[in-house]
Amino acid sequence: MTDSSVPLPRQRSAEASRTAGEVLDALRDRMLLQVSPARVGQVQGHLDPVRSGLILCGKDALRKAARLRREEAYGGALLVDPAAYEVSAATGDAPFPHVASDALPFDDPLEVSLAEQRAAGATAPMTPTGYIHAEDSDALRAAVSRVADLDDPSVVFAVPIDVAWLRDEEPVRQLIAFLRLVKGPKAIMLGGQMDPLARYSKAVGHLRRVIEQVPDAALLRTDLAAFGALAAGATFTAFGTSSKLRHIVAPGEKAKTGSGGFATSPHVLYPELMSFFLGATLAKRFAASPAPVCSCAACLGARTLDSFTSLHSPLPAAAAAHNVAVLMSWLCALDALPKGSARELWWHERCKAAVDRHPLVNAAISQPNAFKVPEQLKRWALAAPAPEASTTTATATQRTR
């Protein structure tokens, strides 16, 4: 648990509360796309303007954000992720580390970053938080204390934590206690190699618990967990458009890849299996069998999933359009449901159907181990939502009659 040295946020003025409310209204219930500035053009035209938006991450993110606002008249939800966590860890003395090469040593990296993002036209500024290693309470305490001291709940508090925070009961309780001290949006991002949520058996359940118990919690830089978090009540989420932007690799570590080498084709979302595969892998799997025809808003029934076989233009852009179109259709379906158990049930049933579909596809192409169910998908499929209290009570009443 936390200790009494963590200061409580000061009383906020009506103006500050109004601004915070406007920020949350501009982001609420959206699943943004986290994308590098160089690839914005591949996805921007396929976004749902009401339910989605952009988070720019990486070199030139600020410049691209300003260009979108001033030259391209982009009016949608727009965030800039400083991604300080990619290059430096947070510490008790410096939760927001100096990472800019042109920064002066006496500059406050937090204040400078927030001002730059506002100037670029971001919907809300995000804190340049360093990577918070497993159970590093000092670093998390320092970051929370500083953000609370800002007394500005329109700031999005970036919380880039190692997924080990979700491993056991005690660190989860501590994380919840700390985050509840910050009254603005809390943007959780998970660190770990490959698929962080697949590392620990209780990670998915603990993530849902954090989302449910921390007001205005969000989940950024993630994969299909973006939908699970939205279903659980997250204020907003962000889906990474590349494997690099779907999790964090701790600073100083080299990213591991499943293929063990450089990709020679784009990643393609196989909707029925709810998983990404290299286009070349799909072409190999369906070499002797008819490949699924995609009817998403980008493919329109004119393209099969085995057609994204190289990184030569226009295939990467076509694959990106396909991926976004599928995600937006799922987002529309989720948004059409009432908040609460209906959304969680939709997500659970969709995950379970995808798990059950894997062996059927393998049998159809006569390759028993061609497509393996991702561990995270298995865990979402097992995480059945609890029935609502009213439903449970009504059922119990009927049984007693």
Coordinates of C-alpha atoms in Angstrom, one line a residue:
M1 CA 0.0 0.0 0.0
T2 CA 1.0 3.6 -0.3
D3 CA 2.2 5.8 2.6
S4 CA 1.2 9.1 4.0
S5 CA 4.2 10.9 2.3
V6 CA 2.2 11.0 -1.0
P7 CA 0.4 14.4 -1.0
L8 CA -3.2 14.6 -1.8
P9 CA -4.2 16.8 -4.8
R10 CA -5.1 20.3 -3.7
Q11 CA -8.7 21.7 -4.1
R12 CA -9.3 22.6 -7.7
S13 CA -11.1 25.7 -9.0
A14 CA -14.3 25.5 -11.1
E15 CA -12.3 26.6 -14.2
A16 CA -9.8 23.8 -13.8
S17 CA -12.6 21.3 -13.3
R18 CA -14.4 22.6 -16.5
T19 CA -11.2 22.2 -18.5
A20 CA -10.7 18.7 -17.3
G21 CA -14.2 17.8 -18.2
E22 CA -13.8 19.1 -21.7
V23 CA -10.6 17.1 -22.1
L24 CA -12.3 13.9 -20.9
D25 CA -15.3 14.5 -23.1
A26 CA -13.0 14.9 -26.2
L27 CA -11.4 11.5 -25.4
R28 CA -14.1 9.5 -23.7
D29 CA -15.0 6.1 -25.1
R30 CA -12.5 6.5 -28.0
M31 CA -10.0 3.9 -29.2
L32 CA -7.2 6.0 -30.7
L33 CA -4.5 4.7 -33.0
Q34 CA -1.0 5.1 -31.7
V35 CA 1.2 5.7 -34.8
S36 CA 4.5 7.0 -35.9
P37 CA 4.4 10.3 -37.8
A38 CA 5.6 8.7 -41.0
R39 CA 2.6 6.4 -41.1
V40 CA -0.2 8.8 -40.3
G41 CA -1.1 9.0 -44.0
Q42 CA -1.7 5.2 -44.1
V43 CA -4.4 5.2 -41.4
Q44 CA -5.9 8.7 -41.1
G45 CA -8.4 8.4 -43.8
H46 CA -9.8 5.2 -42.3
L47 CA -10.4 6.5 -38.8
D48 CA -13.9 6.7 -37.3
P49 CA -14.0 10.5 -36.6
V50 CA -16.5 10.0 -33.7
R51 CA -15.0 7.0 -32.0
S52 CA -11.2 7.2 -32.8
G53 CA -8.3 9.6 -33.2
L54 CA -4.5 9.7 -33.2
I55 CA -1.6 9.4 -30.8
L56 CA 1.7 10.4 -32.4
C57 CA 4.7 8.7 -31.0
G58 CA 8.4 9.0 -31.9
K59 CA 10.7 11.4 -33.7
D60 CA 8.9 14.5 -35.2
A61 CA 5.7 13.7 -33.3
L62 CA 5.3 17.3 -32.2
R63 CA 6.1 18.7 -35.6
K64 CA 3.6 16.4 -37.3
A65 CA 0.9 17.2 -34.7
A66 CA 1.3 21.0 -35.4
R67 CA 1.2 20.3 -39.2
L68 CA -2.0 18.3 -38.8
R69 CA -3.7 21.1 -36.9
R70 CA -2.4 24.1 -38.8
E71 CA -1.9 22.9 -42.4
E72 CA -4.2 19.9 -42.8
A73 CA -7.1 21.2 -40.5
Y74 CA -7.3 18.0 -38.7
G75 CA -10.0 18.5 -36.0
G76 CA -10.1 15.1 -34.4
A77 CA -8.8 13.8 -31.1
L78 CA -5.0 14.2 -31.1
L79 CA -2.4 13.3 -28.5
V80 CA 1.4 13.4 -28.6
D81 CA 3.2 10.7 -26.6
P82 CA 6.7 12.0 -25.6
A83 CA 7.8 8.3 -25.0
A84 CA 10.5 9.3 -22.5
Y85 CA 10.1 5.7 -21.2
E86 CA 11.7 4.4 -24.3
V87 CA 15.1 5.8 -23.4
S88 CA 15.1 6.4 -19.7
A89 CA 13.7 4.9 -16.5
A90 CA 11.8 7.0 -13.9
T91 CA 13.5 7.4 -10.5
G92 CA 12.5 8.8 -7.2
D93 CA 14.6 11.9 -7.9
A94 CA 13.6 12.2 -11.6
P95 CA 10.3 10.6 -12.6
F96 CA 10.3 12.8 -15.7
P97 CA 13.9 12.5 -17.0
H98 CA 15.8 14.8 -19.3
V99 CA 15.8 13.0 -22.6
A100 CA 15.8 15.8 -25.2
S101 CA 19.3 16.4 -26.6
D102 CA 18.7 20.2 -26.9
A103 CA 17.3 20.7 -23.4
L104 CA 19.1 22.9 -21.0
P105 CA 20.1 21.3 -17.7
F106 CA 18.0 23.7 -15.7
D107 CA 14.8 23.2 -17.8
D108 CA 12.0 21.3 -16.2
P109 CA 11.4 18.4 -18.6
L110 CA 7.8 18.1 -17.4
E111 CA 6.8 21.7 -17.8
V112 CA 8.7 22.0 -21.2
S113 CA 7.0 18.9 -22.6
L114 CA 3.5 19.9 -21.6
A115 CA 4.0 23.4 -23.0
E116 CA 5.3 22.0 -26.3
Q117 CA 2.3 19.7 -26.7
R118 CA -0.2 22.4 -26.0
A119 CA 1.5 24.7 -28.6
A120 CA 1.4 21.9 -31.2
G121 CA -2.4 21.6 -30.7
A122 CA -2.7 18.4 -28.7
T123 CA -6.2 17.7 -27.3
A124 CA -4.5 17.2 -24.0
P125 CA -0.8 17.1 -23.0
M126 CA 0.8 13.8 -21.8
T127 CA 3.5 13.7 -19.1
P128 CA 7.0 12.6 -20.3
T129 CA 7.2 9.8 -17.6
G130 CA 10.2 7.6 -17.5
Y131 CA 9.8 3.8 -17.5
I132 CA 8.6 2.5 -14.1
H133 CA 10.3 -0.8 -13.3
A134 CA 8.6 -3.6 -11.5
E135 CA 7.4 -2.5 -8.0
D136 CA 9.6 0.6 -8.1
S137 CA 7.3 2.4 -5.6
D138 CA 9.7 5.3 -5.2
A139 CA 9.5 6.2 -8.9
L140 CA 5.8 5.9 -9.0
R141 CA 5.3 7.8 -5.8
A142 CA 7.5 10.7 -7.2
A143 CA 5.6 10.8 -10.5
V144 CA 2.2 10.8 -8.7
S145 CA 3.3 13.5 -6.3
R146 CA 4.5 15.8 -9.1
V147 CA 1.4 15.4 -11.2
A148 CA -0.8 15.9 -8.2
D149 CA 1.2 19.1 -7.4
L150 CA 0.4 20.4 -10.9
D151 CA -3.2 20.7 -9.9
D152 CA -4.2 20.4 -13.5
P153 CA -6.5 17.4 -14.2
S154 CA -6.6 18.2 -17.9
V155 CA -3.1 16.7 -18.1
V156 CA -2.9 13.0 -19.1
F157 CA -0.7 11.2 -16.6
A158 CA 1.3 8.7 -18.6
V159 CA 2.0 5.5 -16.5
P160 CA 4.5 3.3 -18.4
I161 CA 4.8 0.4 -16.0
D162 CA 6.5 -3.0 -16.2
V163 CA 3.8 -5.7 -16.5
A164 CA 5.1 -7.3 -13.3
W165 CA 3.0 -4.6 -11.5
L166 CA 0.1 -6.8 -12.5
R167 CA 1.6 -10.1 -11.4
D168 CA 0.5 -10.3 -7.7
E169 CA -2.1 -8.9 -5.4
E170 CA 0.1 -6.5 -3.4
P171 CA 1.6 -4.5 -6.3
V172 CA -1.8 -4.2 -7.9
R173 CA -3.3 -2.8 -4.7
Q174 CA -0.4 -0.4 -4.4
L175 CA -0.7 0.7 -8.1
I176 CA -4.5 1.3 -7.6
A177 CA -3.9 3.3 -4.4
F178 CA -1.3 5.5 -6.1
L179 CA -3.3 6.2 -9.3
R180 CA -6.4 7.1 -7.3
L181 CA -4.5 10.1 -6.0
V182 CA -4.4 11.7 -9.5
K183 CA -7.7 13.1 -10.5
G184 CA -7.1 13.5 -14.3
P185 CA -6.8 10.8 -16.9
K186 CA -4.3 8.0 -16.1
A187 CA -2.8 6.5 -19.3
I188 CA -1.4 3.0 -18.4
M189 CA 1.1 1.5 -20.8
L190 CA 2.6 -2.0 -20.2
G191 CA 6.2 -2.9 -20.6
G192 CA 7.7 -6.3 -21.4
Q193 CA 9.0 -8.3 -24.3
M194 CA 6.7 -9.7 -27.0
D195 CA 3.2 -9.8 -25.4
P196 CA 3.4 -8.5 -21.8
L197 CA -0.1 -9.6 -20.8
A198 CA 0.7 -13.2 -21.7
R199 CA 3.6 -13.3 -19.1
Y200 CA 1.5 -13.7 -15.9
S201 CA -1.6 -15.8 -15.5
K202 CA -3.4 -13.1 -13.5
A203 CA -2.3 -10.1 -15.5
V204 CA -5.5 -9.8 -17.6
G205 CA -7.7 -10.0 -14.5
H206 CA -5.6 -7.6 -12.6
L207 CA -5.6 -5.1 -15.5
R208 CA -9.4 -5.3 -15.5
R209 CA -9.4 -4.6 -11.8
V210 CA -7.2 -1.5 -12.2
I211 CA -9.4 -0.2 -15.0
E212 CA -12.5 -0.7 -12.9
Q213 CA -11.2 0.8 -9.6
V214 CA -9.2 3.7 -10.9
P215 CA -11.4 6.6 -12.1
D216 CA -10.6 7.9 -15.6
A217 CA -8.1 5.1 -16.3
A218 CA -7.0 4.5 -19.9
L219 CA -4.8 1.9 -21.6
L220 CA -2.5 3.1 -24.3
R221 CA 0.2 1.6 -26.6
T222 CA -1.5 -1.8 -26.6
D223 CA -3.0 -4.5 -28.8
L224 CA -6.4 -6.1 -28.8
A225 CA -6.4 -5.4 -25.0
A226 CA -7.6 -2.0 -26.1
F227 CA -11.1 -3.5 -26.6
G228 CA -11.0 -5.5 -23.4
A229 CA -10.1 -2.3 -21.5
L230 CA -12.9 -0.3 -23.2
A231 CA -15.4 -3.1 -22.4
A232 CA -14.2 -2.9 -18.7
G233 CA -14.9 0.8 -18.5
A234 CA -11.6 2.5 -19.6
T235 CA -12.1 6.2 -20.4
F236 CA -10.2 5.7 -23.6
T237 CA -7.6 3.4 -25.2
A238 CA -5.0 3.4 -28.0
F239 CA -4.2 0.6 -30.3
G240 CA -0.7 0.5 -31.7
T241 CA -0.4 0.4 -35.5
S242 CA 2.8 -1.6 -35.4
S243 CA 4.1 -4.4 -33.1
K244 CA 6.6 -1.9 -31.6
L245 CA 3.7 0.4 -30.6
R246 CA 1.7 -2.3 -28.9
H247 CA 3.9 -2.6 -25.9
I248 CA 7.0 -1.0 -24.3
V249 CA 10.5 -2.6 -24.2
A250 CA 12.3 -1.4 -21.1
P251 CA 15.1 1.1 -21.8
G252 CA 18.4 -0.7 -22.4
E253 CA 16.8 -3.9 -23.6
K254 CA 16.7 -5.1 -27.2
A255 CA 13.3 -6.0 -28.5
K256 CA 12.7 -9.6 -29.2
T257 CA 10.6 -10.8 -32.2
G258 CA 8.7 -14.0 -32.8
S259 CA 10.2 -14.4 -36.3
G260 CA 13.7 -13.8 -35.1
G261 CA 14.6 -11.6 -38.1
F262 CA 13.4 -8.6 -40.2
A263 CA 9.9 -8.7 -41.5
T264 CA 9.6 -8.9 -45.3
S265 CA 5.9 -8.3 -45.5
P266 CA 3.4 -6.2 -43.5
H267 CA 1.5 -7.4 -40.4
V268 CA -2.1 -8.3 -41.3
L269 CA -5.0 -8.7 -38.9
Y270 CA -6.9 -12.0 -39.5
P271 CA -10.3 -11.0 -38.1
E272 CA -11.7 -14.4 -37.4
L273 CA -8.6 -15.4 -35.4
M274 CA -8.2 -12.0 -33.8
S275 CA -4.5 -12.1 -34.4
F276 CA -1.8 -10.5 -36.5
F277 CA 0.3 -12.5 -38.9
L278 CA 2.9 -11.5 -41.5
G279 CA 1.4 -11.3 -45.0
A280 CA 4.0 -13.8 -46.2
T281 CA 3.0 -16.2 -43.4
L282 CA -0.6 -16.1 -44.5
A283 CA 0.4 -16.7 -48.1
K284 CA 2.4 -19.7 -47.1
R285 CA -0.4 -21.2 -44.9
F286 CA -3.0 -20.8 -47.6
A287 CA -0.7 -21.9 -50.5
A288 CA -2.8 -25.0 -51.1
S289 CA -6.2 -23.8 -49.9
P290 CA -8.5 -20.9 -50.7
A291 CA -7.6 -17.9 -48.5
P292 CA -10.3 -16.0 -46.7
V293 CA -11.8 -13.1 -48.7
C294 CA -12.0 -9.9 -46.6
S295 CA -15.1 -7.8 -46.7
C296 CA -13.9 -4.9 -44.5
A297 CA -14.5 -1.3 -45.6
A298 CA -11.0 -1.2 -47.1
C299 CA -10.9 -4.5 -48.9
L300 CA -14.6 -4.6 -50.0
G301 CA -14.6 -8.3 -50.8
A302 CA -12.0 -7.7 -53.5
R303 CA -8.9 -8.9 -51.6
T304 CA -7.9 -12.1 -49.9
L305 CA -5.8 -12.2 -46.7
D306 CA -2.9 -13.9 -48.5
S307 CA -2.3 -11.0 -50.8
F308 CA -0.1 -8.8 -48.6
T309 CA 3.1 -10.6 -49.5
S310 CA 5.8 -7.9 -49.6
L311 CA 6.8 -4.5 -48.4
H312 CA 6.6 -3.0 -51.9
S313 CA 4.1 -0.3 -52.4
P314 CA 1.1 -0.3 -52.3
L315 CA 0.9 -3.4 -50.1
P316 CA 1.9 -1.9 -46.8
A317 CA -0.6 0.9 -47.1
A318 CA -3.3 -1.6 -48.2
A319 CA -2.5 -3.8 -45.2
A320 CA -2.7 -0.8 -42.8
A321 CA -6.0 0.3 -44.3
H322 CA -7.3 -3.3 -43.9
N323 CA -6.2 -3.5 -40.2
V324 CA -7.7 -0.1 -39.3
A325 CA -11.0 -0.8 -41.1
V326 CA -11.4 -4.1 -39.2
L327 CA -10.6 -2.4 -35.9
M328 CA -13.1 0.4 -36.6
S329 CA -15.9 -2.1 -37.4
W330 CA -15.3 -3.8 -34.0
L331 CA -15.2 -0.4 -32.3
C332 CA -18.5 0.5 -33.8
A333 CA -20.0 -2.8 -32.7
L334 CA -18.7 -2.3 -29.1
D335 CA -19.9 1.3 -29.0
A336 CA -23.4 0.3 -30.0
L337 CA -23.8 -1.7 -26.7
P338 CA -24.7 -0.2 -23.3
K339 CA -21.8 0.2 -21.0
G340 CA -21.2 -2.5 -18.4
S341 CA -21.8 -6.2 -18.6
A342 CA -23.2 -6.1 -22.2
R343 CA -19.8 -4.8 -23.5
E344 CA -17.8 -7.2 -21.4
L345 CA -19.9 -10.1 -22.5
W346 CA -19.5 -9.1 -26.2
W347 CA -15.7 -9.0 -25.8
H348 CA -15.6 -12.3 -23.9
E349 CA -17.7 -14.1 -26.5
R350 CA -15.7 -12.7 -29.4
C351 CA -12.5 -13.9 -27.8
K352 CA -13.9 -17.3 -27.1
A353 CA -15.2 -17.6 -30.7
A354 CA -11.7 -16.7 -32.0
V355 CA -10.0 -19.3 -29.7
D356 CA -12.5 -22.0 -31.0
R357 CA -12.0 -20.9 -34.6
H358 CA -8.2 -21.7 -34.6
P359 CA -8.5 -25.5 -34.8
L360 CA -11.2 -25.3 -37.4
V361 CA -9.0 -23.2 -39.7
N362 CA -6.1 -25.5 -39.1
A363 CA -8.3 -28.5 -40.0
A364 CA -9.6 -26.8 -43.2
I365 CA -6.0 -26.3 -44.5
S366 CA -4.8 -29.7 -43.2
Q367 CA -2.1 -28.1 -41.1
P368 CA -2.8 -29.0 -37.4
N369 CA -0.4 -26.4 -35.9
A370 CA -0.5 -23.7 -38.5
F371 CA -2.2 -21.1 -36.4
K372 CA -1.6 -21.2 -32.6
V373 CA -3.9 -19.4 -30.2
P374 CA -2.0 -16.4 -28.5
E375 CA -1.8 -16.8 -24.8
Q376 CA -3.4 -13.4 -24.1
L377 CA -6.4 -14.3 -26.3
K378 CA -6.8 -17.5 -24.2
R379 CA -6.9 -15.4 -21.0
W380 CA -9.4 -13.0 -22.3
A381 CA -11.5 -15.9 -23.4
L382 CA -11.4 -17.4 -19.9
A383 CA -12.1 -14.1 -18.2
A384 CA -15.9 -14.3 -18.2
P385 CA -17.6 -11.1 -16.9
A386 CA -19.3 -11.3 -13.6
P387 CA -23.1 -11.0 -13.8
E388 CA -24.6 -7.6 -12.8
A389 CA -25.9 -7.5 -9.3
S390 CA -29.5 -6.7 -10.4
T391 CA -29.5 -9.7 -12.8
T392 CA -28.1 -12.0 -10.2
T393 CA -30.7 -10.9 -7.6
A394 CA -33.6 -11.2 -10.1
T395 CA -32.5 -14.7 -11.0
A396 CA -32.3 -15.7 -7.4
T397 CA -35.7 -14.3 -6.7
Q398 CA -37.3 -16.3 -9.5
R399 CA -35.7 -19.5 -8.2
T400 CA -37.2 -19.0 -4.8
R401 CA -40.7 -18.6 -6.1

